[in-house]
XYZ file of C-alpha atoms in Angstrom:
315
model
C -97.061 77.011 -38.159
C -94.323 78.852 -40.097
C -96.704 80.979 -42.109
C -100.232 82.358 -41.790
C -102.531 79.966 -43.638
C -105.698 81.567 -42.283
C -105.201 84.956 -43.955
C -104.587 84.334 -47.657
C -105.152 88.025 -48.436
C -102.932 89.371 -45.684
C -100.192 91.748 -46.687
C -101.907 92.810 -49.887
C -104.857 94.755 -48.429
C -107.246 91.928 -49.266
C -107.098 92.542 -53.044
C -107.930 89.474 -55.191
C -104.500 89.460 -56.811
C -102.914 89.661 -53.363
C -105.011 86.775 -52.115
C -104.061 84.697 -55.154
C -100.357 85.383 -54.666
C -100.561 84.564 -50.980
C -102.404 81.304 -51.708
C -99.828 80.333 -54.302
C -97.055 80.991 -51.797
C -98.894 78.951 -49.161
C -99.303 76.018 -51.563
C -95.616 76.150 -52.411
C -94.732 76.075 -48.716
C -97.097 73.126 -48.224
C -95.292 71.174 -50.952
C -91.923 71.913 -49.380
C -93.120 70.850 -45.945
C -94.723 67.686 -47.332
C -91.519 66.712 -49.142
C -89.483 67.329 -45.996
C -91.818 65.057 -44.013
C -91.678 62.412 -46.752
C -87.867 62.389 -46.606
C -87.865 62.333 -42.809
C -90.057 59.214 -42.715
C -88.121 57.632 -45.582
C -84.860 58.181 -43.715
C -86.358 56.559 -40.580
C -85.781 59.603 -38.385
C -86.784 59.318 -34.693
C -90.461 59.190 -33.823
C -90.327 62.301 -31.616
C -88.934 64.363 -34.483
C -91.557 63.126 -36.935
C -94.360 63.903 -34.487
C -92.913 67.361 -33.879
C -92.923 67.998 -37.636
C -96.449 66.633 -38.027
C -97.807 68.825 -35.241
C -96.118 72.081 -36.278
C -96.295 72.164 -40.084
C -99.022 72.374 -42.726
C -98.601 69.815 -45.507
C -101.682 69.843 -47.734
C -105.036 71.466 -48.450
C -108.059 69.789 -46.913
C -111.570 69.372 -48.376
C -112.492 72.857 -47.143
C -109.600 74.492 -48.952
C -107.530 75.158 -45.854
C -103.913 74.300 -45.143
C -103.759 71.357 -42.752
C -101.310 69.146 -40.928
C -101.244 65.415 -41.592
C -103.609 63.339 -39.495
C -102.370 60.176 -37.725
C -104.052 58.229 -40.538
C -102.054 60.033 -43.222
C -98.825 59.759 -41.229
C -99.418 56.009 -40.934
C -99.631 55.761 -44.727
C -96.146 57.266 -44.974
C -94.863 54.920 -42.261
C -96.284 51.940 -44.156
C -94.796 52.913 -47.499
C -91.329 53.441 -46.007
C -91.529 50.592 -43.459
C -90.899 52.886 -40.493
C -92.091 50.304 -37.986
C -91.338 52.333 -34.870
C -93.417 55.266 -36.141
C -96.256 52.988 -37.281
C -96.334 51.273 -33.878
C -96.361 54.648 -32.086
C -99.266 55.970 -34.172
C -101.305 52.807 -33.669
C -100.646 52.735 -29.927
C -101.330 56.462 -29.382
C -104.182 57.064 -31.857
C -105.703 53.604 -32.490
C -108.901 54.792 -34.166
C -107.607 57.995 -35.729
C -104.630 56.155 -37.228
C -106.959 53.693 -38.988
C -109.613 56.223 -40.001
C -110.025 57.063 -43.710
C -107.489 59.727 -44.745
C -108.464 62.920 -46.512
C -109.618 62.912 -50.118
C -106.103 63.714 -51.365
C -104.887 60.316 -50.103
C -107.623 57.947 -51.319
C -109.891 57.015 -54.189
C -112.976 56.302 -52.086
C -114.230 56.718 -48.536
C -114.156 53.017 -47.590
C -112.219 52.204 -44.392
C -109.373 49.700 -44.239
C -106.971 51.365 -46.665
C -104.076 50.815 -44.250
C -104.693 47.053 -44.109
C -104.646 46.764 -47.899
C -101.547 48.953 -48.147
C -99.704 46.853 -45.561
C -100.452 43.765 -47.669
C -99.479 45.463 -50.915
C -96.069 46.502 -49.531
C -95.682 43.217 -47.591
C -95.253 45.029 -44.243
C -95.847 41.925 -42.134
C -94.732 43.503 -38.854
C -96.943 46.579 -39.259
C -99.873 44.460 -40.446
C -99.599 42.331 -37.335
C -99.618 45.488 -35.204
C -102.711 46.805 -37.047
C -104.517 43.519 -36.504
C -103.557 43.518 -32.831
C -104.965 47.051 -32.552
C -108.346 46.182 -34.091
C -108.836 43.266 -31.686
C -110.342 45.772 -29.243
C -112.699 47.304 -31.821
C -116.387 46.277 -31.957
C -116.925 43.305 -34.258
C -118.740 45.320 -36.947
C -116.003 47.948 -37.061
C -113.324 45.260 -37.189
C -115.119 43.503 -40.055
C -115.350 46.752 -42.042
C -111.581 47.186 -41.785
C -110.671 43.587 -42.615
C -113.244 43.017 -45.370
C -113.000 46.383 -47.107
C -113.541 46.189 -50.855
C -111.044 48.458 -52.569
C -111.835 51.120 -55.120
C -113.212 49.575 -58.310
C -111.052 51.832 -60.481
C -107.691 51.517 -58.738
C -107.953 48.261 -56.766
C -110.369 46.136 -58.778
C -112.922 46.072 -55.979
C -110.990 43.350 -54.158
C -110.417 42.822 -50.449
C -107.048 42.619 -48.729
C -107.233 38.833 -49.181
C -107.473 39.346 -52.947
C -104.399 41.594 -52.802
C -102.488 38.943 -50.844
C -103.377 36.298 -53.452
C -102.593 38.543 -56.394
C -99.166 39.528 -55.022
C -98.320 36.129 -53.444
C -98.161 37.281 -49.812
C -98.681 34.093 -47.738
C -97.752 35.629 -44.361
C -100.218 38.487 -44.893
C -102.922 36.081 -46.046
C -102.543 33.830 -42.994
C -102.597 36.788 -40.587
C -105.766 38.156 -42.176
C -107.526 34.803 -42.183
C -106.538 34.141 -38.578
C -107.984 37.482 -37.496
C -111.330 36.851 -39.148
C -111.118 38.232 -42.707
C -113.790 36.607 -44.856
C -112.514 34.369 -47.699
C -115.941 34.300 -49.374
C -116.167 37.907 -50.616
C -115.898 38.650 -54.338
C -113.886 41.304 -56.146
C -115.094 43.554 -58.943
C -114.735 40.703 -61.449
C -116.781 38.309 -59.335
C -113.903 36.157 -58.023
C -113.394 35.009 -54.454
C -109.744 34.908 -53.305
C -109.710 31.129 -53.923
C -111.102 31.522 -57.445
C -108.659 34.351 -58.187
C -105.727 32.220 -57.051
C -106.822 29.214 -59.113
C -107.303 31.488 -62.116
C -103.722 32.752 -61.722
C -102.433 29.192 -61.376
C -104.346 28.209 -64.491
C -102.878 31.076 -66.490
C -99.385 30.123 -65.326
C -100.020 26.509 -66.304
C -100.792 27.540 -69.890
C -97.051 28.041 -70.305
C -96.400 24.339 -69.520
C -94.446 22.963 -72.499
C -96.396 19.753 -73.107
C -99.538 18.023 -71.896
C -97.660 15.357 -69.977
C -94.701 17.450 -68.828
C -94.209 18.060 -65.090
C -94.980 21.504 -63.741
C -91.826 23.574 -63.154
C -91.311 24.076 -59.400
C -90.532 27.803 -59.567
C -90.734 30.063 -56.518
C -93.915 31.892 -57.668
C -95.649 28.552 -58.182
C -94.563 27.291 -54.774
C -95.895 30.453 -53.137
C -99.160 30.149 -55.056
C -99.623 26.575 -53.850
C -98.835 27.663 -50.279
C -101.481 30.386 -50.551
C -103.903 27.769 -51.824
C -103.150 25.504 -48.843
C -103.824 28.408 -46.476
C -107.092 29.366 -48.149
C -108.271 25.761 -48.076
C -107.814 25.734 -44.284
C -110.448 28.476 -43.950
C -112.756 27.441 -46.807
C -116.044 26.010 -45.521
C -117.548 22.876 -47.037
C -119.245 23.600 -50.350
C -117.518 26.931 -50.912
C -115.319 25.454 -53.652
C -118.242 24.078 -55.673
C -118.425 26.996 -58.179
C -114.943 26.116 -59.477
C -115.771 22.429 -59.987
C -116.566 22.775 -63.702
C -113.393 24.762 -64.307
C -111.266 22.003 -62.768
C -113.040 19.151 -64.517
C -112.785 20.766 -67.960
C -109.020 20.252 -67.951
C -108.655 17.477 -65.419
C -105.138 16.186 -66.264
C -103.552 19.627 -66.035
C -105.220 20.475 -62.718
C -104.321 17.090 -61.272
C -100.663 17.752 -62.085
C -100.884 21.304 -60.834
C -102.698 20.724 -57.541
C -101.896 17.138 -56.665
C -104.486 14.389 -56.642
C -105.857 14.859 -53.106
C -106.411 18.608 -53.398
C -107.857 18.243 -56.882
C -110.331 15.578 -55.730
C -111.632 17.783 -52.913
C -111.793 21.070 -54.854
C -113.503 19.328 -57.757
C -116.077 17.827 -55.406
C -115.090 14.237 -56.218
C -114.074 13.295 -52.663
C -114.341 14.699 -49.131
C -111.328 16.492 -47.649
C -108.678 14.281 -46.083
C -108.654 13.614 -42.363
C -105.455 15.681 -42.079
C -107.098 18.668 -43.786
C -110.208 18.422 -41.631
C -108.049 18.253 -38.506
C -106.056 21.321 -39.530
C -109.247 23.226 -40.365
C -110.646 22.515 -36.915
C -107.377 23.505 -35.234
C -106.776 26.833 -36.975
C -110.391 27.992 -36.999
C -110.665 27.261 -33.279
C -107.972 29.836 -32.481
C -109.483 33.106 -31.294
C -108.314 36.218 -33.191
C -107.212 37.545 -29.794
C -104.596 34.768 -29.609
C -103.541 34.673 -33.245
C -100.804 34.033 -34.289
C -99.256 33.461 -30.843
C -101.362 30.345 -30.271
C -99.795 28.690 -33.324
C -96.727 27.985 -31.192
C -98.847 25.543 -29.205
C -99.841 23.518 -32.292
C -97.938 20.790 -34.158
C -97.808 22.691 -37.442
C -97.355 20.849 -40.740
C -94.162 21.562 -42.705
C -95.847 23.926 -45.194
C -96.738 26.344 -42.367
C -93.471 26.278 -40.446
C -91.423 28.622 -42.717
C -94.009 31.414 -42.475
C -92.746 34.556 -40.748
C -95.796 35.917 -38.929
C -93.766 38.132 -36.605
C -92.329 40.510 -39.199
C -88.836 39.984 -37.770
C -87.502 37.720 -40.496
């Protein structure tokens, strides 16, 4: 460490004013070191150099008021934000549990685990998300569920899960990866919406801009992605789970029929059972073990709406 963080009064005979000056100098050095690390990750510098910096510098003040280096968890947050995939993969391979542990209080709003999963979805880091999900395959089922089904901070994240974030930001690849690894589509956010209900609410708000009652819905890219997300959620939605939205769909039936298509509307509104194709796809995708997802998809005859998805992070 380039300066003595353990003796804030050193050099000034322990006087209070000396301790205050030394602490101020230490905090200034921390900020400089933190900014240097931020730039190093942003510039995608080699992993060995980043780890050397992380191990030899102090970057922030911990909960006990002491200068501290970044933990693997905090370093992974930087790697996620700047899409440094090599560094993220190294941290997850070398420190699997420490890299996914909750970071210090300076990096989070609450103590809930799973912040890295939500952040990977928010920044659309498909490759890193896939690596995180591959890492948690070896975790006990309860620990894995806590990471995948984490409800975010009610103040900053609306109390939603990573699936809610994927629906809100139209991230179909992230949504499919999470669902395939066992994330629960039935959890509610701080406003009481499941991911399916949140997505339909967003589609409904978009549809309010339709020019006339009988006009066709504009096939814009956001709408296409929303409908793809809906198709993916439907694959993992158990029978009866869509019943709470039945009244919402039936209140404005013509608009929802145009928006969703007749077959999907009939099933979501509870007017008809799902099609044989949908039931077949539900059985196929839910039968894939998380330990073989998404690799096992290559063995399936996927429908056209799934084929463009980039689940590898290489596209």
